[in-house]
Short mmCIF file of C-alpha atoms in Angstrom, two decimals:
data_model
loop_
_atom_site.label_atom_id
_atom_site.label_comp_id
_atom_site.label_asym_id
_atom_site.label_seq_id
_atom_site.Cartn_x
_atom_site.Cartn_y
_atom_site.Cartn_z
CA UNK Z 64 94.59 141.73 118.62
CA UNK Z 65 95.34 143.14 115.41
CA UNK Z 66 93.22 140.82 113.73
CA UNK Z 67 90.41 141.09 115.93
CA UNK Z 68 90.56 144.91 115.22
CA UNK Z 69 91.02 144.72 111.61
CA UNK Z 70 87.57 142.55 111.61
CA UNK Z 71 85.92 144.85 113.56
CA UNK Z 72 86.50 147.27 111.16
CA UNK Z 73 85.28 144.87 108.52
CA UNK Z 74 82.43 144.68 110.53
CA UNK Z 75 81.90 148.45 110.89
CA UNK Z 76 82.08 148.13 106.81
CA UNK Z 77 79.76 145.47 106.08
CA UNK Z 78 76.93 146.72 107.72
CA UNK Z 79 77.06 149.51 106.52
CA UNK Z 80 74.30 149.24 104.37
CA UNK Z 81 70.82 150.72 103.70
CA UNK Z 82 67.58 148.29 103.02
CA UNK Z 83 63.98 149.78 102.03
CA UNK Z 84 61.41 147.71 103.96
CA UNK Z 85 57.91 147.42 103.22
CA UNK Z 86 57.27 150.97 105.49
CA UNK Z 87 59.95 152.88 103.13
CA UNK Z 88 58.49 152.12 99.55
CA UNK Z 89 57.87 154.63 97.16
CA UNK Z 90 53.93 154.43 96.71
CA UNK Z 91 53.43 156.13 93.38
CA UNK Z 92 49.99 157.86 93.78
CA UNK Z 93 48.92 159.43 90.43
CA UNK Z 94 45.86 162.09 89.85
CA UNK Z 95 43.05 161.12 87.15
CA UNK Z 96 43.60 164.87 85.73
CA UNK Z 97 39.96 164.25 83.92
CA UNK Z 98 38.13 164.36 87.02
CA UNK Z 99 40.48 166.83 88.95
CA UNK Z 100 40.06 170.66 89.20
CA UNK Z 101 42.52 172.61 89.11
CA UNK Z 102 42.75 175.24 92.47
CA UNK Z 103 46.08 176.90 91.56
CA UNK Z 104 49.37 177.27 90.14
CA UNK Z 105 52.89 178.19 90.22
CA UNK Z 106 56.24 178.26 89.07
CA UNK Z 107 59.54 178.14 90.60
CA UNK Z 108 62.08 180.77 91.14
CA UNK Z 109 65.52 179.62 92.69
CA UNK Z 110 67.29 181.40 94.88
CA UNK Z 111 70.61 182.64 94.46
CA UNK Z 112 73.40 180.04 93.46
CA UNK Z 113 70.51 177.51 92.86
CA UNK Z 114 69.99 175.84 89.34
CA UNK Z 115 66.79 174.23 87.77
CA UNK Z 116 63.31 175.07 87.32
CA UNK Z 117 59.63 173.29 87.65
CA UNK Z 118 56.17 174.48 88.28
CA UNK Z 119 53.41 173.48 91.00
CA UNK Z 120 49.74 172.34 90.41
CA UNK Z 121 46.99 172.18 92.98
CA UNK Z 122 43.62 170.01 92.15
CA UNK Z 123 40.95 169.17 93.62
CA UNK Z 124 40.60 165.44 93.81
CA UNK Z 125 37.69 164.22 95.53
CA UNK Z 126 37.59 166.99 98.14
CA UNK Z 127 41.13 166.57 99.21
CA UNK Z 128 43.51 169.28 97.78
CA UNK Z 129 46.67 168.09 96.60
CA UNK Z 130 49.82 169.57 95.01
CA UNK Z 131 52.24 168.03 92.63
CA UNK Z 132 55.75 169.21 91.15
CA UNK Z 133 55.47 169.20 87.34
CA UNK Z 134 58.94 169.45 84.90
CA UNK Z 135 60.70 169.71 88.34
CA UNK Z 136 64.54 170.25 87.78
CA UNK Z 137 65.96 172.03 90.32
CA UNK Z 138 69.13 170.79 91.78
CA UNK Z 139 68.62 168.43 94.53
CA UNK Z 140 70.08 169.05 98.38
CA UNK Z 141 70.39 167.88 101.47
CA UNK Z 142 66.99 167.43 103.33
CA UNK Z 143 64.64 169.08 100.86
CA UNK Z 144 60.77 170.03 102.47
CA UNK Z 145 57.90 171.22 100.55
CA UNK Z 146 56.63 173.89 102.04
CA UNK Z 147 53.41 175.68 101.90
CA UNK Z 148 53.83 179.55 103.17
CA UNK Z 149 52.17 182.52 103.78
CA UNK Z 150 55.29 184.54 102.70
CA UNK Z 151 58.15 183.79 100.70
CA UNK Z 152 60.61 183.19 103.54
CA UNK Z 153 59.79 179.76 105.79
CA UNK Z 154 58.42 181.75 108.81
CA UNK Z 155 54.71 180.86 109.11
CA UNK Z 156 54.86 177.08 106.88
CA UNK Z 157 52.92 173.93 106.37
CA UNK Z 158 55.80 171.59 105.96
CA UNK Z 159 54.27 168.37 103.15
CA UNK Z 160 57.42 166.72 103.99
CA UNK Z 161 60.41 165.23 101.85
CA UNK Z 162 60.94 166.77 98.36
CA UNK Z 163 60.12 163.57 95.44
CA UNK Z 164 59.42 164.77 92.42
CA UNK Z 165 56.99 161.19 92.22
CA UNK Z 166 54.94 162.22 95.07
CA UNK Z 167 51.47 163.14 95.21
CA UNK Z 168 51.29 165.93 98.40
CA UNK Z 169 47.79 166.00 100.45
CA UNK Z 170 47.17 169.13 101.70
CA UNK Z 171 45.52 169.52 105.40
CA UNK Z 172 41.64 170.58 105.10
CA UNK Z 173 42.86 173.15 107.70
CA UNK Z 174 45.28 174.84 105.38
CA UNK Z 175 43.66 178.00 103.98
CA UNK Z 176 45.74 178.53 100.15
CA UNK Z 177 43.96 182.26 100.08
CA UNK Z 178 46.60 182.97 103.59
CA UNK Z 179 49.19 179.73 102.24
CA UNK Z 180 50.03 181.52 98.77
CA UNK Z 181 53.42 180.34 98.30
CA UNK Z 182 55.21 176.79 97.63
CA UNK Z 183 58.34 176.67 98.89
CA UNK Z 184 61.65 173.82 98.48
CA UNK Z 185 63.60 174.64 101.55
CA UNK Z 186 66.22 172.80 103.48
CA UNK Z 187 65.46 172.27 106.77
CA UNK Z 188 68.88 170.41 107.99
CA UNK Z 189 70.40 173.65 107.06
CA UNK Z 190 67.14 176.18 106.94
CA UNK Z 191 68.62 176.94 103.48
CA UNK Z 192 65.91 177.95 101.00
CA UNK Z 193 66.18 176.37 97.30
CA UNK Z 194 63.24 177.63 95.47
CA UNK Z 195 59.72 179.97 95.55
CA UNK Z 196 56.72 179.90 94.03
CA UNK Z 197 53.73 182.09 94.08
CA UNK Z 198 50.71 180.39 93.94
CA UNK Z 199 48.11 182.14 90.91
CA UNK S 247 81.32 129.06 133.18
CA UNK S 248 78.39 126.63 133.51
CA UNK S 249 76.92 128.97 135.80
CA UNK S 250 77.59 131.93 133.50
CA UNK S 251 75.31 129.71 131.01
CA UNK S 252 72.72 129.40 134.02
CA UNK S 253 72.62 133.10 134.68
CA UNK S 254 72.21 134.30 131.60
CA UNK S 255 69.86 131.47 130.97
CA UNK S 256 67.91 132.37 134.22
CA UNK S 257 67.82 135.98 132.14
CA UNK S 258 66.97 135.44 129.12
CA UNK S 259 64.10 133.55 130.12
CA UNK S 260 62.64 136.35 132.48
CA UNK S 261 59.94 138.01 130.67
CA UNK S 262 60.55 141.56 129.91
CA UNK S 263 58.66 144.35 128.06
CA UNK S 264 60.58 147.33 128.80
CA UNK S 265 62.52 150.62 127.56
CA UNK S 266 66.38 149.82 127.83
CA UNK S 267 68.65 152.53 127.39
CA UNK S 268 70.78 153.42 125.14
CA UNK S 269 73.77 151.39 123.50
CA UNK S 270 76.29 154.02 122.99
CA UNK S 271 75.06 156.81 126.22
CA UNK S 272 74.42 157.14 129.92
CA UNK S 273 74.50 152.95 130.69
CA UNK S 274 77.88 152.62 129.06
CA UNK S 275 79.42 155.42 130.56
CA UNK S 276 78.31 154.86 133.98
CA UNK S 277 79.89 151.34 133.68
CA UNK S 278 83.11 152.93 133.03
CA UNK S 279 84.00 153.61 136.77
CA UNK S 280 84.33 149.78 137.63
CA UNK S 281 86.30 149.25 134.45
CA UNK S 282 89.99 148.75 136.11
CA UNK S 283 93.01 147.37 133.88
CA UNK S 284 95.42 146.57 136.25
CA UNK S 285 98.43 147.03 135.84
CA UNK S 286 98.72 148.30 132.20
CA UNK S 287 99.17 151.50 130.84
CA UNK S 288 96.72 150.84 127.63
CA UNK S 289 93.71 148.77 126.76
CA UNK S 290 91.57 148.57 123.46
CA UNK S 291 88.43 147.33 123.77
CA UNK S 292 86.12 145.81 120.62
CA UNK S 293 82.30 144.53 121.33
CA UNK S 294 79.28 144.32 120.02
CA UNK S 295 75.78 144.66 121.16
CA UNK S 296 72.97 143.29 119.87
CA UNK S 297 69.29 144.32 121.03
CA UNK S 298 65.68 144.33 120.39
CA UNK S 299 64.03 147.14 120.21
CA UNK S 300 60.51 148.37 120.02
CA UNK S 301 57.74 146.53 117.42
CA UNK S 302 60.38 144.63 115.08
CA UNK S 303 63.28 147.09 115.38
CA UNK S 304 66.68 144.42 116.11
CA UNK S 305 70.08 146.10 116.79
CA UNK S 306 73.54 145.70 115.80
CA UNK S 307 75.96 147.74 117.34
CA UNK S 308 79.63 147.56 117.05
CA UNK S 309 82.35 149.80 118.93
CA UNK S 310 86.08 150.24 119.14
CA UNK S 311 87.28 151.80 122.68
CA UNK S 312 90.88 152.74 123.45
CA UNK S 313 91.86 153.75 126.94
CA UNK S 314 94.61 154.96 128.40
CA UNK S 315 95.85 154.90 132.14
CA UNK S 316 98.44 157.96 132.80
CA UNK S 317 98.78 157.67 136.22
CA UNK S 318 97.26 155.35 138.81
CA UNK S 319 94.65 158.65 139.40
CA UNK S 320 93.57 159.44 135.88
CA UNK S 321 92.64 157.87 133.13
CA UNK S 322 91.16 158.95 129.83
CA UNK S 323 88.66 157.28 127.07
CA UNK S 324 87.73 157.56 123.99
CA UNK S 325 85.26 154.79 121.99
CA UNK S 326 83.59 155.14 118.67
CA UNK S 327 80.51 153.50 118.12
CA UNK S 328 78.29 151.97 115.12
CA UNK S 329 75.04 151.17 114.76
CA UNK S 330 72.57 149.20 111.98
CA UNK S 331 68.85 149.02 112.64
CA UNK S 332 66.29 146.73 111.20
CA UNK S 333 62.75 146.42 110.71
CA UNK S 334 59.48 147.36 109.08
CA UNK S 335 61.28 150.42 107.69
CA UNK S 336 64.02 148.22 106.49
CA UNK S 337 67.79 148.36 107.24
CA UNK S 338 69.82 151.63 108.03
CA UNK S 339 73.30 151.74 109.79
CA UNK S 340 75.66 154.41 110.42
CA UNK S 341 78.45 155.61 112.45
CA UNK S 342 77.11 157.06 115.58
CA UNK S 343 78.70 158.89 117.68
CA UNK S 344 82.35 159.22 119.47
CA UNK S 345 83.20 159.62 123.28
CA UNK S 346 86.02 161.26 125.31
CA UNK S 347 85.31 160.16 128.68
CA UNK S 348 88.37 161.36 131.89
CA UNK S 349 88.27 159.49 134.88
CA UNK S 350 90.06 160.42 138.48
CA UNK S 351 90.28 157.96 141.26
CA UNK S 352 91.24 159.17 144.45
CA UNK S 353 93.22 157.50 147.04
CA UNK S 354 91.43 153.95 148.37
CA UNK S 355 91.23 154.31 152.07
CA UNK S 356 89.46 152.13 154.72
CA UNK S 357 88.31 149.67 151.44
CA UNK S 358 86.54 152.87 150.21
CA UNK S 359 87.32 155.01 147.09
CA UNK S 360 85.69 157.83 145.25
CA UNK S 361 85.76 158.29 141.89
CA UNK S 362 84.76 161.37 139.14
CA UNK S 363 84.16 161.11 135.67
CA UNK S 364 84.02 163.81 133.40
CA UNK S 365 82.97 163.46 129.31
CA UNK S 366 81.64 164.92 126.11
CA UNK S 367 79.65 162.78 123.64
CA UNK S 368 79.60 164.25 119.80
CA UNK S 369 77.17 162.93 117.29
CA UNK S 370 78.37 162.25 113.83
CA UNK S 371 75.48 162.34 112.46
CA UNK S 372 72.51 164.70 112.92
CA UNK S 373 70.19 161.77 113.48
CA UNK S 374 68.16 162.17 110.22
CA UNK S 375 69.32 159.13 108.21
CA UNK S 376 66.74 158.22 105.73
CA UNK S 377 66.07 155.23 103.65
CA UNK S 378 64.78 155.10 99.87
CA UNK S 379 64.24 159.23 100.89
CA UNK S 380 61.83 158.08 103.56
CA UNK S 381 62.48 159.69 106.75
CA UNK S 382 62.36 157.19 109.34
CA UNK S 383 61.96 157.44 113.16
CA UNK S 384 64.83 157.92 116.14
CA UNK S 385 64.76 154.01 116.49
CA UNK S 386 66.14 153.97 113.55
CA UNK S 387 68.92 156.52 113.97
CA UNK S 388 72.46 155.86 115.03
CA UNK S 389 72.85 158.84 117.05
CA UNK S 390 70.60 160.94 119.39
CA UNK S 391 72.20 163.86 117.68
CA UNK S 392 73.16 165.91 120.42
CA UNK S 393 76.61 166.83 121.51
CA UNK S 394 76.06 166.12 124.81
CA UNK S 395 78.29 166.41 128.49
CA UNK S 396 78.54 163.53 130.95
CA UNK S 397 79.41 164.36 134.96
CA UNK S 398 79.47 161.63 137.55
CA UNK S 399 81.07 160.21 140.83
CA UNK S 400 81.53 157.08 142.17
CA UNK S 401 81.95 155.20 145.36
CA UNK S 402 83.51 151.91 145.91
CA UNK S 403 82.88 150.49 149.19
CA UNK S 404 84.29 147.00 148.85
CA UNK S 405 82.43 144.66 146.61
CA UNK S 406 79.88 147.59 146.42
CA UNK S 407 79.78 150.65 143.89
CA UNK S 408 77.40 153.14 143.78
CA UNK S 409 77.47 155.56 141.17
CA UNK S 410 75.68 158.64 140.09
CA UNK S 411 75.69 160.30 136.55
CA UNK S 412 73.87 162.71 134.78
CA UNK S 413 74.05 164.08 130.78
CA UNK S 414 72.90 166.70 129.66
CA UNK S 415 72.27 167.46 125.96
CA UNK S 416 74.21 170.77 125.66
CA UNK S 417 74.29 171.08 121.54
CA UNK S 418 71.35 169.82 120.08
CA UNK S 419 72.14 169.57 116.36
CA UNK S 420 69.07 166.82 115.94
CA UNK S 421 67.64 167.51 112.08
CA UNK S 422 65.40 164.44 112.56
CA UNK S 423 62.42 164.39 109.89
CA UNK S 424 59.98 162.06 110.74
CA UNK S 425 56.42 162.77 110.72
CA UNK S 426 53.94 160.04 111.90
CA UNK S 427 51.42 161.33 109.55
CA UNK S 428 53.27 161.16 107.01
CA UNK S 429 54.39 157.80 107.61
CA UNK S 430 52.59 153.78 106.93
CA UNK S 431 53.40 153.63 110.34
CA UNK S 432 51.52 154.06 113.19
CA UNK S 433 53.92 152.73 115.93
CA UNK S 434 56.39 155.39 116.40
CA UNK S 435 55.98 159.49 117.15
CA UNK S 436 56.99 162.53 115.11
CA UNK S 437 60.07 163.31 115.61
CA UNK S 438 60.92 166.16 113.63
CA UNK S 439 63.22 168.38 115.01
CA UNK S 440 63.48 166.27 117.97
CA UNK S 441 64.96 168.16 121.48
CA UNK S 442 66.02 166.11 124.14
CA UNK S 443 66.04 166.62 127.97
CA UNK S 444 68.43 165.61 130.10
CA UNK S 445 69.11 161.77 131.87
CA UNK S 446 70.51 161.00 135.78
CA UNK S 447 71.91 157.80 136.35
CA UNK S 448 72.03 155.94 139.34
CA UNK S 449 73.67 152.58 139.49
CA UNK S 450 73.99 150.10 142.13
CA UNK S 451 76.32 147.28 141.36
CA UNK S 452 78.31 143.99 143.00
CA UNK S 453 81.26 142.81 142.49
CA UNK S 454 82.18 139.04 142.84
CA UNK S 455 84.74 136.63 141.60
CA UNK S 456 85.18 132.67 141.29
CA UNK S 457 87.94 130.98 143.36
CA UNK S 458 90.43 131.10 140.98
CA UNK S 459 89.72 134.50 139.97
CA UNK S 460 89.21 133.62 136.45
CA UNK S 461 85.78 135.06 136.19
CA UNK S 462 84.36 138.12 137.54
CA UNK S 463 80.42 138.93 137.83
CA UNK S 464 78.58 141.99 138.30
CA UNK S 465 75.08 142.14 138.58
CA UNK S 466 73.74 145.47 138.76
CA UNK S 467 70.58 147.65 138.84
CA UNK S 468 70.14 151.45 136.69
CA UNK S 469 68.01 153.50 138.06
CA UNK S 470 67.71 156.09 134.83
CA UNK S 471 65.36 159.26 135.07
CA UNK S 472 64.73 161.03 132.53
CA UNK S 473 64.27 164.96 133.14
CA UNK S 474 61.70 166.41 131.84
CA UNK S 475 59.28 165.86 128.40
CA UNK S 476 60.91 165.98 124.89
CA UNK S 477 59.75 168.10 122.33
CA UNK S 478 59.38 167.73 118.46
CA UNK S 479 58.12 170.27 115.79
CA UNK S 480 54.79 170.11 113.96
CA UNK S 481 54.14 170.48 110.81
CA UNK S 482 53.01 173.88 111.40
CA UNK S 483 56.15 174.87 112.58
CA UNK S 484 55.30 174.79 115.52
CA UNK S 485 57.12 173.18 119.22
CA UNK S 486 54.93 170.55 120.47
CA UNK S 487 55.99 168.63 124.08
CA UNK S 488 55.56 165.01 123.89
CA UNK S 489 53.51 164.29 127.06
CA UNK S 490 54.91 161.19 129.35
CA UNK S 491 58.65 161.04 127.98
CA UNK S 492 59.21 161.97 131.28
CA UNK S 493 59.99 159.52 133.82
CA UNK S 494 62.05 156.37 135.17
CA UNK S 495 63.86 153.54 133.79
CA UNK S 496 65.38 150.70 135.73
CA UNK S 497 67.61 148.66 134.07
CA UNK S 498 68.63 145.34 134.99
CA UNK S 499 71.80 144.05 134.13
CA UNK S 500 74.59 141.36 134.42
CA UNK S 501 78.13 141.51 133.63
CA UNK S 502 80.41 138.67 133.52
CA UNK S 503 83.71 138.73 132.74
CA UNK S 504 86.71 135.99 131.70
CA UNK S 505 90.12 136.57 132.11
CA UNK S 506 92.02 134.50 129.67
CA UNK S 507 95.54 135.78 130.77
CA UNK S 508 96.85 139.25 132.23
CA UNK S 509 96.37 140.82 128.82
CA UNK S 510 93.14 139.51 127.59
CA UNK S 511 89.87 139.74 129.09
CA UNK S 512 86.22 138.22 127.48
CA UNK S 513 83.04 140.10 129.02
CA UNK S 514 79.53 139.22 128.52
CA UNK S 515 76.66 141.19 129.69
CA UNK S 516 72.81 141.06 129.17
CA UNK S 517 71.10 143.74 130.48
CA UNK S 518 66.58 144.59 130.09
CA UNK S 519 64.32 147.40 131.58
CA UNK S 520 61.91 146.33 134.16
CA UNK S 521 60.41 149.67 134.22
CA UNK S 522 60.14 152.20 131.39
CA UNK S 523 58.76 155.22 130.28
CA UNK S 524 55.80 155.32 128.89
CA UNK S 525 56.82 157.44 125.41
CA UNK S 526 60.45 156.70 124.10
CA UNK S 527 60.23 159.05 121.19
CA UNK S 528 63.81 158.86 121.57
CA UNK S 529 64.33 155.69 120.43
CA UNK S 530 66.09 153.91 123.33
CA UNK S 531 63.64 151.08 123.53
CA UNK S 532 65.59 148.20 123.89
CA UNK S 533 63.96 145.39 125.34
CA UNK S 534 66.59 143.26 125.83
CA UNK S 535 70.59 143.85 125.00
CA UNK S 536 72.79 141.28 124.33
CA UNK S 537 76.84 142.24 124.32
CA UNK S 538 79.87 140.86 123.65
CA UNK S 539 83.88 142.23 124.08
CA UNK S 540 87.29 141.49 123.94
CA UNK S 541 89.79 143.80 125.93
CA UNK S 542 93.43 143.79 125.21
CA UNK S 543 95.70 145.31 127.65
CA UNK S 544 99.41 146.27 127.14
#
């Protein structure tokens, strides 16, 4: 018995793995800056016991709006969302999904950024709210 | 044990495209009424289950389960279980959640015998495991991520049990993040923020054993409903129902068991759906389960 429990155990260890498949691969989207306009920008204030800094950049890329992190350094967390908000508290929010500093965000044609002024990095496992930034 | 082979064969073979339930909720704990060790005070129990799932999602899913008899009226279980996913989204496994299940026979009378069961599920993880910072859907997750309270009763008539349970989600600490349009994929829903409603179980189940009492089969139908249509957040923020998780599952399954001596016991069981729901945002959309356990009693 003792060795059919010790390799379960084993077993519990040895699969305990994690895999990317072709679904989970980072799909590095860059933005021909020459032909982009840029819509807006920001830069990041942290909240209170939160390190780091970074700005955010909205173009214009072939009629789709989309936002990247630029010189983004604030301290990463647990289940970090990009935001877009109408305040600087996540109450009324777009949520772009997962924070990656690599990622290229699309921004729904519905969104209006005159009413969606703010960016913000908030943790939504723990509604814990890393960073602000008011869109000029 | 050739027709054990047969059976399962017979099984195997039938061709099923259905939900299945879960491998570590309401089917496993329903199951734990018939589960009678004799004359010993203790039994630990190791298995595995291995499943297929919805699109290419394939299961492994390990669990250690100690019980302990106090009295020939109550008994009390706990089992910790484990599982890895795998598919288009690649491989993810984690520890999943941990069960504390009582159970009270009352006195057998007349070859009839009632039975309650009382138990708490907690999740160990909030069911937002993620892979290369993807967030990936409930099929993927080892947990449901709800704490969640089991209450059901049982009645032996026989070779017969009938059995009625129902769980209901009472903490739901699910921080599930996946958004389908977000995602390459187009097979599975969002999920984010995923609430759960509540699951009765009915099962209907034979008992029979060979001549020399070696092996023991129990073929048995679940009848699961599930109460009511789950519910996920936009991205707006906003609670969106998720229209035809509602509904009924019937599960078909077979349990065989070997008994190698008075202390050691090898069970087999297959189980499939043969009707299903037609959303399982949830993630319980096993197709077909495959498991295999050792019990030790002492």
């Amino acid at each position: 018995m003792k060795k059919i429990l010790a390799l379960q155990i084993l077993l519990f260890v040895i699969i305990s793995c994690e895999k990317e498949g072709e679904f989970a691969q980072t799909n590095n989207q860059t933005i021909n800056l020459n032909s982009a306009v840029l819509l807006k920008t920001g830069q990041f204030t942290t909240t209170s016991g939160i390190s780091g800094s970074g700005n955010v950049n909205i173009y214009s890329v072939n009629n789709q709006r989309k936002l990247i992190l630029e010189n983004y350094t604030i301290e990463n967390g647990p289940d970090l969302k990009v935001y877009l908000s109408t305040t600087d508290a996540p109450n009324t929010f777009v949520n772009l999904g997962n924070l990656d500093v690599e990622t290229v965000y699309t921004i729904p044609n519905s969104v209006d950024l005159n009413v969606y002024k703010y960016v913000l990095i908030h943790c939504q496992q723990f509604n814990h709210l890393y960073a602000i930034a008011l869109l000029n | 044990m050739k027709k054990i082979v047969y059976i399962l064969i017979m099984l195997i073979g039938c061709n099923s495209f259905s939900q299945g339930c879960s491998d570590a909720g309401i089917c496993s704990i329903g199951n734990g009424f018939s589960s009678a060790i004799d004359s010993s005070k203790n039994q630990i129990e190791v298995g595995n289950i291995f499943g297929k799932g919805l699109e290419d999602v394939t299961y492994i899913s390990p669990y250690i389960s100690y019980t302990r008899v106090f009295n020939t009226h109550f008994s009390l279980t706990t089992k910790i279980t484990y599982s890895q996913a795998s598919g288009s989204f690649g491989t993810r496994g984690n520890i999943g959640d941990a069960f504390l299940v009582g159970n009270y026979k009352f006195l057998e009378k007349n070859n009839k015998q009632w039975s309650s069961l009382l138990g708490i599920k907690i999740p160990f993880t909030g069911s937002n495991d993620k892979i290369n910072n993807f967030s990936i859907p409930m099929d993927y997750q080892s947990s449901l991520g709800t704490y969640d309270l089991f209450l059901g009763a049982d009645f032996k008539y026989k070779k017969w049990n009938f059995n009625s349970t129902i769980q209901i989600p009472v903490i739901n600490s699910n921080a599930n993040s996946y958004f389908d349009e977000y995602s390459a994929s187009n097979d599975f829903p969002t999920t984010n923020l995923f609430e759960r409603k509540s699951d009765v179980l009915f099962r209907s189940m034979y008992t029979f054993k060979s001549k020399n009492e070696k092996f023991t089969y129990k073929p048995n139908f679940l009848f699961i409903y599930h109460l009511g249509n789950d519910s996920y957040e936009d991205i707006f923020g906003n609670r969106q129902k998720i229209k035809d998780s509602e509904g009924l599952t019937i599960n078909a399954n077979l349990i065989s068991n070997y008994k190698i001596n008075e202390t050691n016991k090898i069970e087999l069981s297959i189980a499939f759906p043969v009707v299903y729901r037609e959303i399982r945002p949830d993630g319980l959309t096993r197709s077909v389960t495959l498991g295999i356990n050792y019990k030790y009693s002492f």
